[in-house]
Amino acid sequence: MTESKSMILGCAGKSLTRDEINFYRNECPWGFILFARNIGETEQIRDLVAAMRDCVERPDAPVFIDQEGGRVQRLRPPLAPNYPAGGALGALWRNDHDAGNRAAWLMARLHAFDLLRYGITADCLPVLDVPIEGASDVIGARAYGKEPRAVIELGRAAAEGLMSGGVLPVMKHIPGHGRAFADTHFELPTVDASMSDLQRHDFAPFRELSHLPMAMTAHVVYSAIDPKNPATTSGKVIDEIIRGEIGFDGLLMSDDTSMKALSGDFPTKAAAILAAGCDLVLHCNGVFEEMAGIASRTTGLEGTSLQRAQRALTYIKNRDRADEAEIRAEFATYFDAVA
């Protein structure tokens, strides 16, 4: 078996091309990610996921997806029900904390049922960003609320629901995307808040949930910490804030390198991300030439990063025995399920 490389890659379509198969076999990404363009019908998804794992000869190679609910949900009916956005869970929580927390756990547990049906084992959830008034709506209703306590409680419930169902949670976007006034898909935002405000508001959910197995970085500059580099490529942010202040010692992946917030060509981006201290480079759009650029500067997963990767997968070894019909019926008492 070939050593895994420190990257998570997508693919172009609903099945692997011969070039993609050969590329994955040679480069051995640690994991894969699916987007809407990769989603067709049940057997097609299962076949695609199985083919990805076959290329790297690892049956436990994690396959990721963004299945939050609301507008960020890759599996749609009839493959999975439409689910409410995080903000709807937050509205429920503000009226009744226990009800909101229970609904967040149930919804995440349902995601796990939905994803494992297709062989998908990791969900880029919970969203732990705490938006401020006027911030870019790239987060918006995806957030559980505008106060850290709501985000902490609902994020914890969501992560526990996923893990109870055997799906790996990935908290995002560490150390906090809620003050960004630009959409990182298109440009690089700079946050000028003081360190004390960041510690109190933005970092709080990540600090409280720092025991979770995985996190995804924010392509955001925090001028109080490192005015030149976004968190994703900032050794100072990763070492002093994510690993130090927040205390996260889990597996750290970059946000998508094909987003416009990061500058430079793809080899340069990959090298900068790993040099800053990220464990994994994420590339999502499936463009072959870009993936080749990422792979050209991505190293083997080893040392502390390999230990974190191995530890992350242990979080999802033990699934509960929950009954799916009962979980769906209970969730419907909080939200009308939309099929």
Coordinates of N, CA and C in Angstrom, one line a residue, residues 33-155:
I33 N -13.6 14.3 -1.7 CA -14.8 15.1 -1.4 C -15.7 15.1 -2.6
L34 N -17.0 15.1 -2.3 CA -18.0 15.1 -3.4 C -18.8 16.4 -3.4
F35 N -19.2 16.8 -4.6 CA -20.0 18.0 -4.8 C -21.2 17.6 -5.6
A36 N -22.1 18.6 -5.8 CA -23.4 18.3 -6.5 C -23.1 17.7 -7.9
R37 N -22.1 18.2 -8.5 CA -21.8 17.7 -9.9 C -21.5 16.2 -9.9
N38 N -21.1 15.6 -8.7 CA -20.8 14.2 -8.6 C -22.0 13.3 -8.2
I39 N -23.1 14.0 -8.0 CA -24.3 13.3 -7.4 C -25.3 13.0 -8.5
G40 N -25.6 11.7 -8.7 CA -26.6 11.3 -9.6 C -27.7 10.4 -8.9
E41 N -27.6 9.1 -9.0 CA -28.5 8.2 -8.3 C -27.8 7.3 -7.4
T42 N -28.5 6.5 -6.6 CA -27.9 5.7 -5.5 C -26.7 4.9 -5.9
E43 N -26.9 4.0 -6.9 CA -25.8 3.1 -7.2 C -24.6 3.8 -7.8
Q44 N -24.9 4.9 -8.6 CA -23.8 5.7 -9.2 C -22.9 6.3 -8.1
I45 N -23.6 6.8 -7.0 CA -22.8 7.4 -5.9 C -22.0 6.4 -5.2
R46 N -22.6 5.2 -4.9 CA -21.9 4.1 -4.3 C -20.7 3.7 -5.1
D47 N -20.9 3.5 -6.4 CA -19.9 3.1 -7.3 C -18.7 4.1 -7.3
L48 N -19.1 5.4 -7.4 CA -18.0 6.4 -7.4 C -17.2 6.4 -6.1
V49 N -17.9 6.3 -5.0 CA -17.2 6.3 -3.7 C -16.3 5.0 -3.6
A50 N -16.8 3.9 -4.0 CA -16.0 2.6 -4.0 C -14.8 2.7 -5.0
A51 N -15.0 3.4 -6.1 CA -13.9 3.5 -7.1 C -12.8 4.4 -6.5
M52 N -13.2 5.5 -5.8 CA -12.2 6.3 -5.2 C -11.3 5.6 -4.2
R53 N -12.0 4.8 -3.4 CA -11.2 4.0 -2.3 C -10.4 2.9 -3.0
D54 N -10.9 2.4 -4.1 CA -10.1 1.3 -4.7 C -8.8 1.9 -5.3
C55 N -8.8 3.1 -5.8 CA -7.6 3.7 -6.3 C -6.5 3.8 -5.3
V56 N -6.9 4.1 -4.1 CA -5.8 4.3 -3.0 C -5.7 3.1 -2.2
E57 N -6.4 2.0 -2.5 CA -6.3 0.7 -1.8 C -6.5 0.9 -0.3
R58 N -7.5 1.7 0.1 CA -7.8 1.9 1.5 C -9.3 2.0 1.7
P59 N -9.9 0.9 2.1 CA -11.4 0.8 2.3 C -11.9 1.9 3.3
D60 N -11.0 2.4 4.2 CA -11.4 3.4 5.1 C -11.0 4.8 4.7
A61 N -10.6 5.0 3.5 CA -10.3 6.4 3.0 C -11.5 7.2 3.2
P62 N -11.4 8.4 3.9 CA -12.6 9.2 4.2 C -13.1 9.9 2.9
V63 N -14.4 9.9 2.7 CA -15.0 10.6 1.7 C -15.9 11.7 2.3
F64 N -15.6 13.0 2.0 CA -16.3 14.1 2.6 C -17.4 14.7 1.7
I65 N -18.3 15.4 2.4 CA -19.3 16.1 1.6 C -19.7 17.3 2.5
D66 N -20.3 18.4 1.9 CA -20.9 19.5 2.7 C -22.4 19.2 2.7
Q67 N -22.9 18.6 3.8 CA -24.3 18.3 4.0 C -24.7 19.0 5.3
E68 N -25.0 20.3 5.2 CA -25.3 21.1 6.4 C -26.9 21.1 6.6
G69 N -27.6 21.3 5.5 CA -29.0 21.7 5.5 C -29.1 23.1 5.0
G70 N -30.3 23.5 4.6 CA -30.5 24.8 4.0 C -29.9 24.9 2.6
R71 N -29.2 26.0 2.3 CA -28.7 26.1 0.9 C -27.4 25.3 0.7
V72 N -26.7 24.9 1.7 CA -25.5 24.1 1.5 C -25.8 22.6 1.9
Q73 N -26.3 21.9 0.9 CA -26.7 20.5 1.0 C -26.5 19.8 -0.3
R74 N -25.6 18.9 -0.4 CA -25.3 18.3 -1.7 C -26.2 17.2 -2.1
L75 N -26.6 16.4 -1.1 CA -27.6 15.4 -1.4 C -29.0 16.0 -1.2
R76 N -29.8 15.9 -2.2 CA -31.2 16.4 -2.3 C -32.2 15.3 -2.5
P77 N -33.5 15.6 -2.3 CA -34.5 14.6 -2.7 C -34.3 14.1 -4.1
P78 N -34.5 12.8 -4.4 CA -35.0 11.8 -3.5 C -33.9 11.1 -2.7
L79 N -32.6 11.5 -2.8 CA -31.5 10.9 -2.2 C -31.5 11.1 -0.7
A80 N -31.9 12.3 -0.3 CA -32.0 12.7 1.2 C -33.0 13.8 1.2
P81 N -33.7 13.9 2.4 CA -34.7 15.0 2.5 C -34.0 16.4 2.5
N82 N -34.7 17.4 2.2 CA -34.2 18.7 2.5 C -34.3 19.0 4.0
Y83 N -33.2 19.6 4.5 CA -33.2 19.9 5.9 C -33.1 21.4 6.1
P84 N -33.5 21.9 7.3 CA -33.4 23.3 7.6 C -32.0 23.7 7.8
A85 N -31.8 25.0 7.6 CA -30.4 25.6 7.8 C -30.1 25.7 9.3
G86 N -28.8 25.9 9.6 CA -28.4 26.0 11.0 C -29.2 27.2 11.7
G87 N -29.5 28.2 11.0 CA -30.2 29.4 11.6 C -31.6 29.0 12.1
A88 N -32.2 28.0 11.4 CA -33.5 27.6 11.9 C -33.4 26.8 13.2
L89 N -32.3 26.1 13.4 CA -32.1 25.4 14.6 C -31.8 26.4 15.7
G90 N -31.1 27.5 15.3 CA -30.8 28.5 16.3 C -32.1 29.2 16.8
A91 N -33.0 29.5 15.8 CA -34.3 30.1 16.2 C -35.0 29.2 17.2
L92 N -35.0 27.9 17.0 CA -35.7 27.0 17.9 C -35.0 27.0 19.3
W93 N -33.6 27.1 19.3 CA -32.8 27.1 20.5 C -33.1 28.3 21.3
R94 N -33.3 29.5 20.7 CA -33.6 30.7 21.4 C -34.9 30.7 22.2
N95 N -35.9 29.9 21.6 CA -37.1 29.7 22.4 C -37.0 28.6 23.4
D96 N -36.2 27.6 23.2 CA -36.2 26.5 24.1 C -34.8 25.8 23.8
H97 N -33.8 26.0 24.7 CA -32.5 25.5 24.5 C -32.5 24.0 24.4
D98 N -33.2 23.3 25.2 CA -33.2 21.8 25.2 C -33.8 21.3 23.8
A99 N -34.8 22.0 23.4 CA -35.4 21.6 22.1 C -34.5 21.8 20.9
G100 N -33.8 23.0 20.9 CA -32.9 23.3 19.9 C -31.7 22.3 19.8
N101 N -31.2 22.0 21.0 CA -30.0 21.1 21.1 C -30.5 19.7 20.6
R102 N -31.7 19.2 21.0 CA -32.1 17.9 20.6 C -32.3 17.9 19.1
A103 N -32.9 18.9 18.6 CA -33.2 18.9 17.1 C -31.9 18.9 16.3
A104 N -30.9 19.6 16.9 CA -29.5 19.7 16.2 C -28.9 18.3 16.2
W105 N -29.0 17.6 17.3 CA -28.5 16.2 17.4 C -29.2 15.3 16.4
L106 N -30.6 15.4 16.4 CA -31.4 14.5 15.6 C -31.1 14.7 14.1
M107 N -31.0 16.0 13.7 CA -30.7 16.3 12.3 C -29.3 15.8 11.9
A108 N -28.3 15.9 12.7 CA -27.0 15.4 12.4 C -27.0 13.9 12.3
R109 N -27.8 13.3 13.3 CA -27.9 11.8 13.2 C -28.6 11.3 11.9
L110 N -29.5 12.1 11.4 CA -30.2 11.8 10.2 C -29.2 12.0 9.0
H111 N -28.4 13.0 9.1 CA -27.3 13.1 8.1 C -26.5 11.9 8.0
A112 N -26.1 11.4 9.2 CA -25.3 10.2 9.2 C -26.0 9.0 8.5
F113 N -27.3 8.8 8.8 CA -28.0 7.7 8.1 C -28.0 8.0 6.6
D114 N -28.2 9.2 6.2 CA -28.2 9.5 4.7 C -26.9 9.3 4.1
L115 N -25.8 9.7 4.7 CA -24.5 9.7 4.1 C -23.9 8.3 4.0
L116 N -24.1 7.5 5.1 CA -23.5 6.2 5.1 C -24.2 5.3 4.1
R117 N -25.4 5.6 3.7 CA -26.1 4.8 2.7 C -25.3 4.8 1.4
Y118 N -24.6 5.9 1.2 CA -23.8 6.0 -0.1 C -22.3 5.8 0.1
G119 N -21.9 5.4 1.3 CA -20.5 5.2 1.6 C -19.7 6.5 2.0
I120 N -20.4 7.6 2.2 CA -19.8 8.9 2.6 C -19.6 8.9 4.1
T121 N -18.4 9.2 4.5 CA -18.1 9.0 5.9 C -17.7 10.2 6.7
A122 N -17.7 11.4 6.0 CA -17.3 12.6 6.7 C -18.1 13.8 6.2
D123 N -18.6 14.6 7.2 CA -19.5 15.8 6.8 C -18.8 17.0 7.3
C124 N -18.7 18.0 6.4 CA -18.1 19.3 6.8 C -19.1 20.1 7.6
L125 N -19.3 19.8 8.8 CA -20.3 20.3 9.8 C -19.7 19.9 11.2
P126 N -19.9 20.7 12.2 CA -20.7 21.9 12.3 C -20.0 23.2 11.8
V127 N -20.9 24.1 11.4 CA -20.4 25.5 11.2 C -20.4 26.2 12.5
L128 N -19.2 26.6 12.9 CA -19.0 27.3 14.2 C -18.7 28.8 14.1
D129 N -19.0 29.3 13.0 CA -18.8 30.8 12.8 C -19.9 31.5 13.5
V130 N -19.5 32.7 14.0 CA -20.5 33.6 14.8 C -20.6 34.9 14.0
P131 N -21.6 35.1 13.1 CA -21.6 36.3 12.3 C -21.9 37.5 13.1
I132 N -21.4 38.6 12.6 CA -21.8 39.9 13.2 C -22.7 40.6 12.2
E133 N -23.4 41.7 12.6 CA -24.3 42.4 11.7 C -23.5 43.0 10.6
G134 N -24.0 42.8 9.4 CA -23.4 43.4 8.2 C -22.3 42.5 7.5
A135 N -22.0 41.4 8.1 CA -21.0 40.5 7.5 C -21.5 39.9 6.2
S136 N -20.6 39.4 5.4 CA -21.0 38.7 4.1 C -22.0 37.6 4.4
D137 N -23.0 37.5 3.5 CA -24.0 36.4 3.8 C -23.5 35.0 3.3
V138 N -22.2 34.9 3.0 CA -21.6 33.6 2.6 C -21.8 32.6 3.8
I139 N -21.8 33.2 5.0 CA -22.2 32.3 6.2 C -23.7 32.5 6.5
G140 N -24.1 33.7 6.8 CA -25.6 34.0 6.9 C -26.3 32.9 7.7
A141 N -27.4 32.4 7.1 CA -28.3 31.5 7.8 C -27.6 30.1 8.0
R142 N -26.4 29.9 7.5 CA -25.7 28.7 7.8 C -25.3 28.6 9.3
A143 N -25.1 29.8 9.9 CA -24.7 29.9 11.3 C -25.9 29.6 12.2
Y144 N -25.5 29.0 13.4 CA -26.6 28.7 14.3 C -27.1 29.9 15.0
G145 N -26.3 31.0 15.1 CA -26.8 32.2 15.8 C -25.7 33.2 15.8
K146 N -26.0 34.4 16.4 CA -25.0 35.5 16.5 C -24.4 35.6 17.9
E147 N -24.7 34.6 18.7 CA -24.1 34.6 20.1 C -23.3 33.3 20.2
P148 N -22.1 33.4 20.8 CA -21.3 32.2 20.9 C -22.0 31.0 21.6
R149 N -22.8 31.3 22.7 CA -23.4 30.2 23.4 C -24.2 29.3 22.5
A150 N -25.1 29.9 21.7 CA -25.9 29.1 20.8 C -25.1 28.3 19.9
V151 N -24.0 28.9 19.3 CA -23.2 28.2 18.4 C -22.4 27.0 19.1
I152 N -22.0 27.2 20.3 CA -21.3 26.2 21.1 C -22.3 25.0 21.3
E153 N -23.4 25.3 21.8 CA -24.3 24.2 22.2 C -24.9 23.4 21.0
L154 N -25.3 24.2 19.9 CA -25.8 23.5 18.8 C -24.7 22.8 18.0
G155 N -23.5 23.4 17.9 CA -22.4 22.8 17.2 C -22.0 21.5 17.9

